[in-house]
Tab-separated table of C-alpha atoms and ligand atoms in Angstrom:
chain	number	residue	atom	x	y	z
W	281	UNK	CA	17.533	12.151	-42.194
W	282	UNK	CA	20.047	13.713	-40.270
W	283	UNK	CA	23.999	13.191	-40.484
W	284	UNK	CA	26.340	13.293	-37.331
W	285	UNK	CA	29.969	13.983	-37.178
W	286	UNK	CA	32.160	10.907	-36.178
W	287	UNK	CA	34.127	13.593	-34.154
W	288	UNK	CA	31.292	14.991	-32.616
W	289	UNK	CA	27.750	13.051	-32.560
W	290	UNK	CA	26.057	16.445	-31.424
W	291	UNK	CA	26.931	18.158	-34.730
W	292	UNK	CA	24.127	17.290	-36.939
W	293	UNK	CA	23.476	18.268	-40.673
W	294	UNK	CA	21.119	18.073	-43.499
W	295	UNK	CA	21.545	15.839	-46.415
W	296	UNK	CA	22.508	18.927	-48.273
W	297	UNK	CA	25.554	20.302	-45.918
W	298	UNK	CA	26.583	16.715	-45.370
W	299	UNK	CA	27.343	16.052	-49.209
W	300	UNK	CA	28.008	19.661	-49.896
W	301	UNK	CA	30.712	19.826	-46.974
W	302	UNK	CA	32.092	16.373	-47.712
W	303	UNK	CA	34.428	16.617	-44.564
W	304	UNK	CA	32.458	17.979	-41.303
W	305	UNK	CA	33.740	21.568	-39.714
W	306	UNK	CA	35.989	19.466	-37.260
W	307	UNK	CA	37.022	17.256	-39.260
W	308	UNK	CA	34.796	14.546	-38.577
W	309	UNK	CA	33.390	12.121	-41.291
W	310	UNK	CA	29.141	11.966	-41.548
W	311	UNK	CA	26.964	9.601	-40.945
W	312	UNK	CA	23.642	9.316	-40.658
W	313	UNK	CA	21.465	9.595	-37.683
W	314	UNK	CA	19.683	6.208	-38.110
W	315	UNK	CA	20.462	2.869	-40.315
W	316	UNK	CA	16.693	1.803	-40.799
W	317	UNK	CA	16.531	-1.825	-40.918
W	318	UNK	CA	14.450	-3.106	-43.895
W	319	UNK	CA	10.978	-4.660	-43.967
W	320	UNK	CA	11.331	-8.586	-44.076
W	321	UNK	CA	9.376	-8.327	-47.253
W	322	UNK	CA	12.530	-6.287	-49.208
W	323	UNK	CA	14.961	-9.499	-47.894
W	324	UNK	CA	12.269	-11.804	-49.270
W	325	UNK	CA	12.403	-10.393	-52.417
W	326	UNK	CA	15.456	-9.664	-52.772
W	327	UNK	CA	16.288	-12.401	-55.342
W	328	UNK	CA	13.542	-10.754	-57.584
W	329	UNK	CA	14.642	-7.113	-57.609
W	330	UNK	CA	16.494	-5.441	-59.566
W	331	UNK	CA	19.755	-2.921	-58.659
W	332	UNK	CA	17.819	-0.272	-59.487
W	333	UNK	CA	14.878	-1.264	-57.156
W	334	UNK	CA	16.957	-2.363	-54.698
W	335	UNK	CA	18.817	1.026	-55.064
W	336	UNK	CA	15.648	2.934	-54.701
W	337	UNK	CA	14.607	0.833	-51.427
W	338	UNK	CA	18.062	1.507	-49.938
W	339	UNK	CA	18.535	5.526	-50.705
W	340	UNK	CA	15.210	5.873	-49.884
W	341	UNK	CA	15.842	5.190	-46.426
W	342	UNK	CA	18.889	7.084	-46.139
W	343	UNK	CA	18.304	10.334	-47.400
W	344	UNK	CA	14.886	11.202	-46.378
W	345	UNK	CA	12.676	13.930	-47.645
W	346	UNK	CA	15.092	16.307	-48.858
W	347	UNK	CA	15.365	14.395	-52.189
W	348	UNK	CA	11.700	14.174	-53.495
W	349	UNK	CA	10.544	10.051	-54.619
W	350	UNK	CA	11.235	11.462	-58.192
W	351	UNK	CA	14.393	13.507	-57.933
W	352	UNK	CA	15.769	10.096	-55.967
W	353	UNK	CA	13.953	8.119	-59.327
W	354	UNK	CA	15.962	10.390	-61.611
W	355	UNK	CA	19.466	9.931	-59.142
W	356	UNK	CA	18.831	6.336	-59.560
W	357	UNK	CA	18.691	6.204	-63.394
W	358	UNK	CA	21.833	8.600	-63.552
W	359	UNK	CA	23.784	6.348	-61.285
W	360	UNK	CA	22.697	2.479	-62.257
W	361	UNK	CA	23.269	2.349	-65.819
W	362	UNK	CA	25.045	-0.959	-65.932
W	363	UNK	CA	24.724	-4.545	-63.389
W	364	UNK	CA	26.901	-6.031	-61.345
W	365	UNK	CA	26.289	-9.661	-61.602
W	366	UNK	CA	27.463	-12.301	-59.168
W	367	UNK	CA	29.514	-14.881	-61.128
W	368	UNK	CA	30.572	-18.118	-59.466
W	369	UNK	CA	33.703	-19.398	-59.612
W	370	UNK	CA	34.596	-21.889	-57.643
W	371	UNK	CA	32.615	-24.273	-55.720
W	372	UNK	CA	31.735	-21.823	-53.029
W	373	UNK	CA	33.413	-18.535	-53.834
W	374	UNK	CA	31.346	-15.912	-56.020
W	375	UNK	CA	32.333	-12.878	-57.579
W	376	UNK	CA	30.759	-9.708	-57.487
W	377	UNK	CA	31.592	-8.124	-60.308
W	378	UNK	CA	31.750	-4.214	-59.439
W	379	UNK	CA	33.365	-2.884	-63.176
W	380	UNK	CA	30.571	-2.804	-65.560
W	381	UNK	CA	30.700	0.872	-65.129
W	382	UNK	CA	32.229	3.648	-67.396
W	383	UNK	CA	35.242	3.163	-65.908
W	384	UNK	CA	35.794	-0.372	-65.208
W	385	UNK	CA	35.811	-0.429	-61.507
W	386	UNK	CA	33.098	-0.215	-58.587
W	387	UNK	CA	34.268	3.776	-57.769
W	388	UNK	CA	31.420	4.331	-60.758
W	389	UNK	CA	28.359	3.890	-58.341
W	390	UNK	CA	29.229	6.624	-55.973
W	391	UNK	CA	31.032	8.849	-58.346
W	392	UNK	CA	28.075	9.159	-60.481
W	393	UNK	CA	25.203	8.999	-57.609
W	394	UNK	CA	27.267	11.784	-56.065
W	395	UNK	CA	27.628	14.059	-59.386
W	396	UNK	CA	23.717	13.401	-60.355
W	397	UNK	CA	22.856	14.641	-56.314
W	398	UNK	CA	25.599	17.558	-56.273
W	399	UNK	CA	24.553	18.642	-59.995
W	400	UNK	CA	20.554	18.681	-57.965
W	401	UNK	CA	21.798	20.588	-55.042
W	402	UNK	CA	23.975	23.153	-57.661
W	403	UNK	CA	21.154	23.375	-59.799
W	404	UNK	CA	18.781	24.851	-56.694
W	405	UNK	CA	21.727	26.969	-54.992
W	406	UNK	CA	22.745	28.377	-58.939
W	407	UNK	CA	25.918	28.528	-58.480
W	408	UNK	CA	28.995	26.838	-59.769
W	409	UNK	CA	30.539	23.547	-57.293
W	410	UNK	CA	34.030	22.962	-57.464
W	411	UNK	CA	34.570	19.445	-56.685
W	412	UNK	CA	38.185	18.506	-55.741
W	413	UNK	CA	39.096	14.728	-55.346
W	414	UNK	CA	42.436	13.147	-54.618
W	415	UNK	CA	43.318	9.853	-55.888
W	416	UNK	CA	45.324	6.842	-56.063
W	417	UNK	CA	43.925	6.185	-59.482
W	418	UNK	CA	40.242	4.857	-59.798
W	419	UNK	CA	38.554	7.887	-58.013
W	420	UNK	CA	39.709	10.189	-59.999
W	421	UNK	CA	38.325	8.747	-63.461
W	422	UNK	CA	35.576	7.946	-61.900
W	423	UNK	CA	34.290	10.673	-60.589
W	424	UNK	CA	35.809	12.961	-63.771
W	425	UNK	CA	33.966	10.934	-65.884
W	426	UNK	CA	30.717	11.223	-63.603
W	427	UNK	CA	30.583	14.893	-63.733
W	428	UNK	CA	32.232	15.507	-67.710
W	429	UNK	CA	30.113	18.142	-68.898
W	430	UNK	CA	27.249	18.412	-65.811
W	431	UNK	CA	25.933	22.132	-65.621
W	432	UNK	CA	27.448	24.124	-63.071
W	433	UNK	CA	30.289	21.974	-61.769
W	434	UNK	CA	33.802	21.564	-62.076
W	435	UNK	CA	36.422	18.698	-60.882
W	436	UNK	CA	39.945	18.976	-59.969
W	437	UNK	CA	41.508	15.637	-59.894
W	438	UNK	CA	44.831	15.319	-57.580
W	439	UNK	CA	46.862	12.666	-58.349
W	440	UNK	CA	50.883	11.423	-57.235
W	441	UNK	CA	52.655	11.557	-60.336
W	442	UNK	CA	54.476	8.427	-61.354
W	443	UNK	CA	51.861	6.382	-59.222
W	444	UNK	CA	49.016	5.569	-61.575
W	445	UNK	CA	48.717	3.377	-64.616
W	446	UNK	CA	48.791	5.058	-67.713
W	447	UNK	CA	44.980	3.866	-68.351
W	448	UNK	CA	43.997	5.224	-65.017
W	449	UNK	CA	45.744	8.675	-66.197
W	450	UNK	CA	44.193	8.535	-68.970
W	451	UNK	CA	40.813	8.562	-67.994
W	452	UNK	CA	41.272	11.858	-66.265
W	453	UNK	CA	43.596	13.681	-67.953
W	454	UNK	CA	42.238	14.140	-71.492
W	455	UNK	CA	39.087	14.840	-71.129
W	456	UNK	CA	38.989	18.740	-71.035
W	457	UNK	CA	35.826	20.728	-70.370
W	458	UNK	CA	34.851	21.088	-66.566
W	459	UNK	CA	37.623	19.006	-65.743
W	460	UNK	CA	41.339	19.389	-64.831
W	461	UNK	CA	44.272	17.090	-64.162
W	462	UNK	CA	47.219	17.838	-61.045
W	463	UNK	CA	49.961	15.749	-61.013
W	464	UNK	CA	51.082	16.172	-57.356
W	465	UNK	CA	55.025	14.998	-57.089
W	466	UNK	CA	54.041	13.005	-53.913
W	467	UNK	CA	52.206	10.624	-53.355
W	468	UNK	CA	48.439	9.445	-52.446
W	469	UNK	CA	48.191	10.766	-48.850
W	470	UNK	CA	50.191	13.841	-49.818
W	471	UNK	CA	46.662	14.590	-52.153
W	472	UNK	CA	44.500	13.924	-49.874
W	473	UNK	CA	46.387	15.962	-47.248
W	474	UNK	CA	46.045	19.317	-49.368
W	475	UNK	CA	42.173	18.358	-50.578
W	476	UNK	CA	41.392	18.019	-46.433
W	477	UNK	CA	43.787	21.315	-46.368
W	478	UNK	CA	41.159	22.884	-48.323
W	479	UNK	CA	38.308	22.012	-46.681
W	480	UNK	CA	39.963	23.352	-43.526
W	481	UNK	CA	40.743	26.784	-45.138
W	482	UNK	CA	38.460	29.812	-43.814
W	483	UNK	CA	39.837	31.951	-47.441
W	484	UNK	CA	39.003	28.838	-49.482
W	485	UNK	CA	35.764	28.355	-48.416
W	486	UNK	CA	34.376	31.419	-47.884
W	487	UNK	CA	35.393	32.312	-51.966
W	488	UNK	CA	34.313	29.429	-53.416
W	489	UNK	CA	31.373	26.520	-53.253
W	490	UNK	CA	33.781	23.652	-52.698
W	491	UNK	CA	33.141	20.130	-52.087
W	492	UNK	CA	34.617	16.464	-52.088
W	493	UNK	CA	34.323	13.685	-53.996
W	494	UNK	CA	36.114	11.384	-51.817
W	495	UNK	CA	35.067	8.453	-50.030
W	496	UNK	CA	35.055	10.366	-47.130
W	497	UNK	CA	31.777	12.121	-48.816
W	498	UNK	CA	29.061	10.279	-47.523
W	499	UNK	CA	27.342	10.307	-50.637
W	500	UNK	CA	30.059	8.286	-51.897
W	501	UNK	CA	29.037	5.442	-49.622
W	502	UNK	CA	25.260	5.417	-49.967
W	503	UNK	CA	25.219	3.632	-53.620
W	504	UNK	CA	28.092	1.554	-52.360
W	505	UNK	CA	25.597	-0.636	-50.247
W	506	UNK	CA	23.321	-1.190	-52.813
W	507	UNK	CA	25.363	-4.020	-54.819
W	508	UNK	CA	26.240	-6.237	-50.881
W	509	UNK	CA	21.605	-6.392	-51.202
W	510	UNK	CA	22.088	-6.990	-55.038
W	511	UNK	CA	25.038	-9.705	-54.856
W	512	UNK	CA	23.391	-11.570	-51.718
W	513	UNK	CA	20.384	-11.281	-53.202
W	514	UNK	CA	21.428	-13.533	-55.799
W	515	UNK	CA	23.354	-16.124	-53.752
W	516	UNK	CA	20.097	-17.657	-52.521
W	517	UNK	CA	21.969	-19.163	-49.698
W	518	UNK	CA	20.621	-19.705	-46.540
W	519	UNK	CA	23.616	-20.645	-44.840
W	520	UNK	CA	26.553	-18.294	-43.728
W	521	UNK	CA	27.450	-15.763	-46.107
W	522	UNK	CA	31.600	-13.749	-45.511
W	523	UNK	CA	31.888	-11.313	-48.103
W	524	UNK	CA	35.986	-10.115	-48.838
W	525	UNK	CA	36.660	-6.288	-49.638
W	526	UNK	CA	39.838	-5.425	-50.858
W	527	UNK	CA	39.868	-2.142	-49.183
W	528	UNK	CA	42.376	0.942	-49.220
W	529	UNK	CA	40.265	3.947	-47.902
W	530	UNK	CA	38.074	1.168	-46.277
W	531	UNK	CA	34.947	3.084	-47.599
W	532	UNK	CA	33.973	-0.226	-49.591
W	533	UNK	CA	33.594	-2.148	-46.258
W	534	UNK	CA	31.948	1.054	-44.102
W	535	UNK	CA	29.527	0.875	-47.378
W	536	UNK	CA	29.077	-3.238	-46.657
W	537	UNK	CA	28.660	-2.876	-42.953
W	538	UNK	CA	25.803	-0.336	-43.301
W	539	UNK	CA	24.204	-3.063	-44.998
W	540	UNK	CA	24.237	-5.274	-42.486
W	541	UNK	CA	23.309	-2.789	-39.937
W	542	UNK	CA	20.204	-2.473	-42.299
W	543	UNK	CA	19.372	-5.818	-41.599
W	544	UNK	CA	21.161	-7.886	-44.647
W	545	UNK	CA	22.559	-11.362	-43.607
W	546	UNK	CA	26.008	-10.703	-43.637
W	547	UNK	CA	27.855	-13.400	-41.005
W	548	UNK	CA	31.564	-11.995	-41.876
W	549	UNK	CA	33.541	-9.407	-43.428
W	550	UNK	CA	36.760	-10.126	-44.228
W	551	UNK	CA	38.965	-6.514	-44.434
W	552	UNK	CA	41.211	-7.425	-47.409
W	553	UNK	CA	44.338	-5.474	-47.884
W	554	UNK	CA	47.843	-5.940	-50.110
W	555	UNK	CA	51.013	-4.808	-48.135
W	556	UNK	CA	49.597	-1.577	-46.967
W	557	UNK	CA	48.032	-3.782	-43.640
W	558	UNK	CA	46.926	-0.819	-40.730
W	559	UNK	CA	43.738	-2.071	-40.573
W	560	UNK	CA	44.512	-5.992	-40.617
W	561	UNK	CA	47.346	-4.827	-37.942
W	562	UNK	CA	44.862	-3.427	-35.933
W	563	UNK	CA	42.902	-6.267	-36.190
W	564	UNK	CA	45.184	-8.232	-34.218
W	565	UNK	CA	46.667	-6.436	-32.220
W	566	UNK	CA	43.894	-3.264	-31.320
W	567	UNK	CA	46.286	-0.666	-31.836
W	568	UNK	CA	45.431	1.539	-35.317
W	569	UNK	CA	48.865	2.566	-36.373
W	570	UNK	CA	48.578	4.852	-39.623
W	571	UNK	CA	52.052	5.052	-41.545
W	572	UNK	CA	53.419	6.300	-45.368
W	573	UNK	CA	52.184	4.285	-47.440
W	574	UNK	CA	54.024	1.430	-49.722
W	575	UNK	CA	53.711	0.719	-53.473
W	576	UNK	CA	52.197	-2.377	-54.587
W	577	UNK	CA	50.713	-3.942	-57.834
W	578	UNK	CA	47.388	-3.257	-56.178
W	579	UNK	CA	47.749	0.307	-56.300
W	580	UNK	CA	44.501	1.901	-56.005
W	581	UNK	CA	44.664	0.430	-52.044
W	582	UNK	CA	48.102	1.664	-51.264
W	583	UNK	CA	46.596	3.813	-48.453
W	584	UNK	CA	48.504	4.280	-45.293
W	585	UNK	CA	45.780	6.239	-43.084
W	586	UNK	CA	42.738	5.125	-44.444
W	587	UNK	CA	40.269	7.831	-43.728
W	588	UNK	CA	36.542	5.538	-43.548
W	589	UNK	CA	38.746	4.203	-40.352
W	590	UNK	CA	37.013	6.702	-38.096
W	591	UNK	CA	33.364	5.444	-39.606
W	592	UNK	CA	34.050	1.931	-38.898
W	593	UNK	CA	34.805	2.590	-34.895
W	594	UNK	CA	31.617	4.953	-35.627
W	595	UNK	CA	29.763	1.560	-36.598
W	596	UNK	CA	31.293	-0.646	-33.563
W	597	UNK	CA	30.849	2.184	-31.061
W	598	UNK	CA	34.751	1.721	-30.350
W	599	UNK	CA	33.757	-1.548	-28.931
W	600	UNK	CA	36.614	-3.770	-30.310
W	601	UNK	CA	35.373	-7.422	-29.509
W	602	UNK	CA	32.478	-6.747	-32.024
W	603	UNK	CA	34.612	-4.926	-34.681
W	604	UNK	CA	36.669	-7.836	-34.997
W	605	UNK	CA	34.143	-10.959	-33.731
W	606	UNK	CA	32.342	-9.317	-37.777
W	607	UNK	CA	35.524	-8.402	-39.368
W	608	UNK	CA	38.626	-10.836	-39.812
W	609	UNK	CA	41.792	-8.879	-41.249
W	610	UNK	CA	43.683	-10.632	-44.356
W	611	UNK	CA	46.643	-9.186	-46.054
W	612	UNK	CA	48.508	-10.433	-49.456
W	613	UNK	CA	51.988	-9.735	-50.487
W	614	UNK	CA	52.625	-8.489	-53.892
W	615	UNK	CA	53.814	-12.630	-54.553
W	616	UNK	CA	50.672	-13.834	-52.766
W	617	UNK	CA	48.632	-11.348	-55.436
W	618	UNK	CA	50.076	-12.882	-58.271
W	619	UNK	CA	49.813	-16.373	-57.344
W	620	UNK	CA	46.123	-15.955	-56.659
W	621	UNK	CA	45.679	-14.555	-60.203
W	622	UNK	CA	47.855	-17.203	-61.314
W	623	UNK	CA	45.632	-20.149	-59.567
W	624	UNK	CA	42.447	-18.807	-60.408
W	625	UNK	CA	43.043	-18.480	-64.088
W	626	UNK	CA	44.819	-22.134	-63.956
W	627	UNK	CA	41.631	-23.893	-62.353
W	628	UNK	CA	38.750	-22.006	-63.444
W	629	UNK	CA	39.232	-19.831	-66.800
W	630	UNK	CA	38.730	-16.620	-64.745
W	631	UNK	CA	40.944	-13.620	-64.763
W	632	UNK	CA	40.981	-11.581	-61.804
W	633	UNK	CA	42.230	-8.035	-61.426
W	634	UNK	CA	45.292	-7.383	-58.769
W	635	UNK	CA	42.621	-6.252	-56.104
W	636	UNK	CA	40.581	-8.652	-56.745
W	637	UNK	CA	43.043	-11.501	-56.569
W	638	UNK	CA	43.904	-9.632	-53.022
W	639	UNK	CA	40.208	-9.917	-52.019
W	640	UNK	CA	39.983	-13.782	-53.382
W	641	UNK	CA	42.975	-14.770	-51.729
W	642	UNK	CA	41.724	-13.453	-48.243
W	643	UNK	CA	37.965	-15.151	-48.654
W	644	UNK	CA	40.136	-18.421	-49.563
W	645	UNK	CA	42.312	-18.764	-46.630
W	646	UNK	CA	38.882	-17.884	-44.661
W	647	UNK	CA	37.043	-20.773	-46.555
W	648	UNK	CA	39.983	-22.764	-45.757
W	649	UNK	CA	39.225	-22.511	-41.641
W	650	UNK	CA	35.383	-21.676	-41.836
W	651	UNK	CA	33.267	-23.611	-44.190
W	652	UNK	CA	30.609	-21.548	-45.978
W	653	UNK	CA	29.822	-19.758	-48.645
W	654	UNK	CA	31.750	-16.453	-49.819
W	655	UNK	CA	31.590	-13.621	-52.061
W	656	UNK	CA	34.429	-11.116	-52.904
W	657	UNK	CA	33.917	-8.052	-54.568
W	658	UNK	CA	35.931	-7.938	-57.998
W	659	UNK	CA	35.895	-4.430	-57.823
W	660	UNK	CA	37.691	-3.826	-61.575
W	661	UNK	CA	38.016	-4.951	-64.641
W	662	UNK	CA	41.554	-6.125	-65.484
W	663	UNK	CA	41.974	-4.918	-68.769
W	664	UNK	CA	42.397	-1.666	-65.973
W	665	UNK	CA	45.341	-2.802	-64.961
W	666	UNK	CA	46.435	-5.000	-67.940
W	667	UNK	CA	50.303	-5.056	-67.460
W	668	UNK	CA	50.150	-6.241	-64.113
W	669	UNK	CA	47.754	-9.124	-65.099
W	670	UNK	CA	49.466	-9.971	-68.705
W	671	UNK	CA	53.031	-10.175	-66.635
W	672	UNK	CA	51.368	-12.810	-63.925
W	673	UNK	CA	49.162	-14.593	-66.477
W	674	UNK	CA	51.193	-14.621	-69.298
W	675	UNK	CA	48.185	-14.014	-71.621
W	676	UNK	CA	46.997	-10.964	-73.225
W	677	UNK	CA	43.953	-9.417	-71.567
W	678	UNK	CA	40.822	-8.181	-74.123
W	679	UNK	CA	40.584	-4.693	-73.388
W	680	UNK	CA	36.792	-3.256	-73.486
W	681	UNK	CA	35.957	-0.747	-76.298
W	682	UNK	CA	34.587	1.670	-73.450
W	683	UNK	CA	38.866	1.447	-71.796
W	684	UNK	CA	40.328	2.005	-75.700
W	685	UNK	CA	38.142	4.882	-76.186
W	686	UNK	CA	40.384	6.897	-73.766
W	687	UNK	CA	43.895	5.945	-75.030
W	688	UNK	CA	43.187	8.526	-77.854
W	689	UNK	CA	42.804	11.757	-75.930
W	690	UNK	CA	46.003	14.101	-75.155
W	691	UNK	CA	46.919	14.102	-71.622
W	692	UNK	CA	46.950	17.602	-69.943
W	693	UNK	CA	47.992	17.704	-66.334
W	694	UNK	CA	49.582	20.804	-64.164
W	695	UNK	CA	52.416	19.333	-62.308
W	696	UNK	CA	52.831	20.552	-58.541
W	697	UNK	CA	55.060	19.826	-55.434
W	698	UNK	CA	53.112	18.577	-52.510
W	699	UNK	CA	53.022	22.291	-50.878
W	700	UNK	CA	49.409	22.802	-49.637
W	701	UNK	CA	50.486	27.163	-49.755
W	702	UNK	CA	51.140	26.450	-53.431
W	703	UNK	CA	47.999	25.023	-53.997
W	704	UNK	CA	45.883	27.652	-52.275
W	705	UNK	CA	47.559	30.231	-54.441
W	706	UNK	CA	46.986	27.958	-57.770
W	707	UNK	CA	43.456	27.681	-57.278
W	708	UNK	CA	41.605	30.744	-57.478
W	709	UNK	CA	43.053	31.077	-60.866
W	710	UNK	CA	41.357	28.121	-62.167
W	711	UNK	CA	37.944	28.961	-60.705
W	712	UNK	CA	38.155	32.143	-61.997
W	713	UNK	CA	38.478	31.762	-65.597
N	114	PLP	C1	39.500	2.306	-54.618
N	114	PLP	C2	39.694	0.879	-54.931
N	114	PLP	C3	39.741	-0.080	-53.922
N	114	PLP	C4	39.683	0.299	-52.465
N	114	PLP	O1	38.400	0.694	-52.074
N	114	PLP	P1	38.179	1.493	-50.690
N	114	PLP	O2	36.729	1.773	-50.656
N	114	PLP	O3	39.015	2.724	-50.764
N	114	PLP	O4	38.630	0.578	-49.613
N	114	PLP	C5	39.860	-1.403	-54.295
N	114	PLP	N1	39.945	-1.765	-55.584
N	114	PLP	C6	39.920	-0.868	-56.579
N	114	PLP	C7	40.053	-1.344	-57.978
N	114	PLP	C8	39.786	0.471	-56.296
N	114	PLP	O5	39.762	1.357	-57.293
């Protein structure tokens, strides 16, 4: 398989410099050449397979020979070590439950299906990757706690001070080893400014092997389709299936339209977001307007220029009356957020997390207007983000052993102003220790 550049569809890569570049030469995002669509055989048995099968299926077709049937075997393992069951909870509205991970939240599958192919490639090339990953909160313990302590690579996690739970800080900035902790005094899009800043950087890259662990790596997206096969798989409707994303980077829903483009009954997509609404806005009104972005209780999708935006014109062609005739726009105030929680819990017993509640709340006031069956992803646990949920519920959340584990580490972080000349200098010292 071959990978294109969204800014250029002539500029065509290997598997290898696609996930090893992360960001193309001119700035372009990757994708690749071809969506196969599945055999009708796979859909049948869909209900029947596992993740892991269905994971095997899916990569398969996407990477191509450069990843050898048991090198993609052994990916697979690494990566699906935990489900992600579909859980009803109301009459017609299903849960995909995304945070049985490490972590607690869906950034697990591509964190870890990107460290167990990047510790492959590393492994071949001997030679030490630097992975550098900004994040509003759930990349970054994701993907430090994908690659804690794999052979020849180390992560450094760039985060806006001030802007991330405590849990979420805590899960990268005490673990130590291969891994290390900046607290940028910014905030999210000032991170992923100066990890694109990077990229760009002749010096930078011609010293060291660096790569991303961002959404915008196209590895990142890959394992993200697997669980829209897995979680429709177990629907067993035959009707019309909308599935809600609560998206900030919008890689989520480029991850969920691949599917589709593979050939999995998808009728609707609805593009949930909390205040931070560019991609809703351009829904309705076909002008993409990319601002600062706003803090919300859903923090891990405060995102003002999402960067998976260029993928998902990529996917329409730019043709806007089929980008939004398969994708409906739905955004939640911080109030809306915590009613939804609030209703849920009331009616059904269920706790949702704050992005959850935002992608819940958009597939309800879909259900509302177009009757069918739904599915949002719940894409964390809410012990994750337990003050939020304790102050709209007003009960206290259980938090998993696998979360309490981390509240006993020391946090170690470098603090730096958003200055991209600062960082350059920074660097090299770390690499070079
Ligand atoms: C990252 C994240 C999102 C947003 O996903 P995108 O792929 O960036 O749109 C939603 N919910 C949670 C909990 C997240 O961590």
């Amino acid at each position: 398989m071959k990978f294109y550049s969204t800014a250029n569809k002539f500029h065509r890569v290997g598997l290898r410099e696609a996930v090893i570049q992360g960001l193309a030469p001119d700035n372009g995002l990757y994708m690749p050449e071809q969506l196969p669509v599945l055999s009708k055989s796979f859909f049948e048995s869909l209900p029947k397979l596992t993740l892991r099968e269905i994971g095997f299926e899916v990569a398969n077709q996407l990477l191509g020979k450069e990843v050898s049937s048991a090198q993609l075997h052994s990916i697979i393992e690494h990566t699906i070590q935990f489900d992600a069951p579909l859980v009803p909870v109301e009459e017609d509205i299903f849960s995909l439950e995304l945070f049985h991970g490490p972590t607690l939240a869906f950034k697990d599958f591509g964190a870890r299906f990107l460290a167990a192919l990047l510790g492959h490639f590393a492994n071949e090339q001997n030679q030490v990757v630097t992975i550098l990953v900004a994040t509003s909160g759930d990349t970054g313990s994701a993907v430090a706690n994908a690659f804690l302590q794999v052979p020849g690579t180390r992560v450094v996690v760039l985060y806006p001070s001030g802007k991330v739970s405590e849990i979420q800080e805590q899960q990268f900035t005490t673990l130590g080893a291969n891994i290390t902790a900046l607290e940028i005094e910014g905030t999210f899009d000032d991170c992923q400014r100066l990890v694109k800043a990077a990229f760009l950087d002749p010096d930078l890259k011609h010293s060291f092997f660096l790569t991303s662990a961002n959404s915008i790596n196209i590895a990142r997206l890959i394992p993200q389709s697997f669980y829209y096969f897995y979680g429709w798989g177990q629907l067993k409707y035959q009707g019309p299936v909308v599935i809600s994303v609560p998206s900030g980077n919008f890689g989520n829903l480029t991850a969920g339209i691949m599917a589709k483009k593979m050939g999995l009954a998808i009728d609707r997509f609805i593009a949930s977001t909390n205040m931070n609404d560019v991609v809703p806005g351009y829904l309705k009104t076909k002008a993409f307007q990319p601002r600062t972005s706003v803090a919300t209780i859903s923090n891990a999708m405060d995102v003002g220029n999402p960067s998976n935006f260029a993928r998902l014109l990529d996917l329409y062609q730019d043709d806007f009356s089929k980008f939004s005739s398969e994708v409906v726009g739905f955004s939640a105030s911080d109030a809306e957020t915590m009613i939804a929680m609030q209703e849920i819990y009331k009616a059904t017993g269920y706790v949702l997390d704050p992005h959850g509640a935002v992608g819940y709340w958009g597939l309800k006031n879909y259900l509302r207007k177009n009757p069918g069956k739904g599915i949002f992803l719940e894409t964390a646990h809410p012990a994750k983000f337990f003050q939020v949920v304790e102050n709209a519920l007003q009960v206290p959340v259980s938090v998993p052993d696998r979360l309490l584990k981390f509240r006993q580490g020391t946090k170690q972080s470098i603090l730096m102003k958003p200055d991209f000349s600062v960082f350059k200098s920074w660097l090299p010292s770390l690499l070079t220790q």
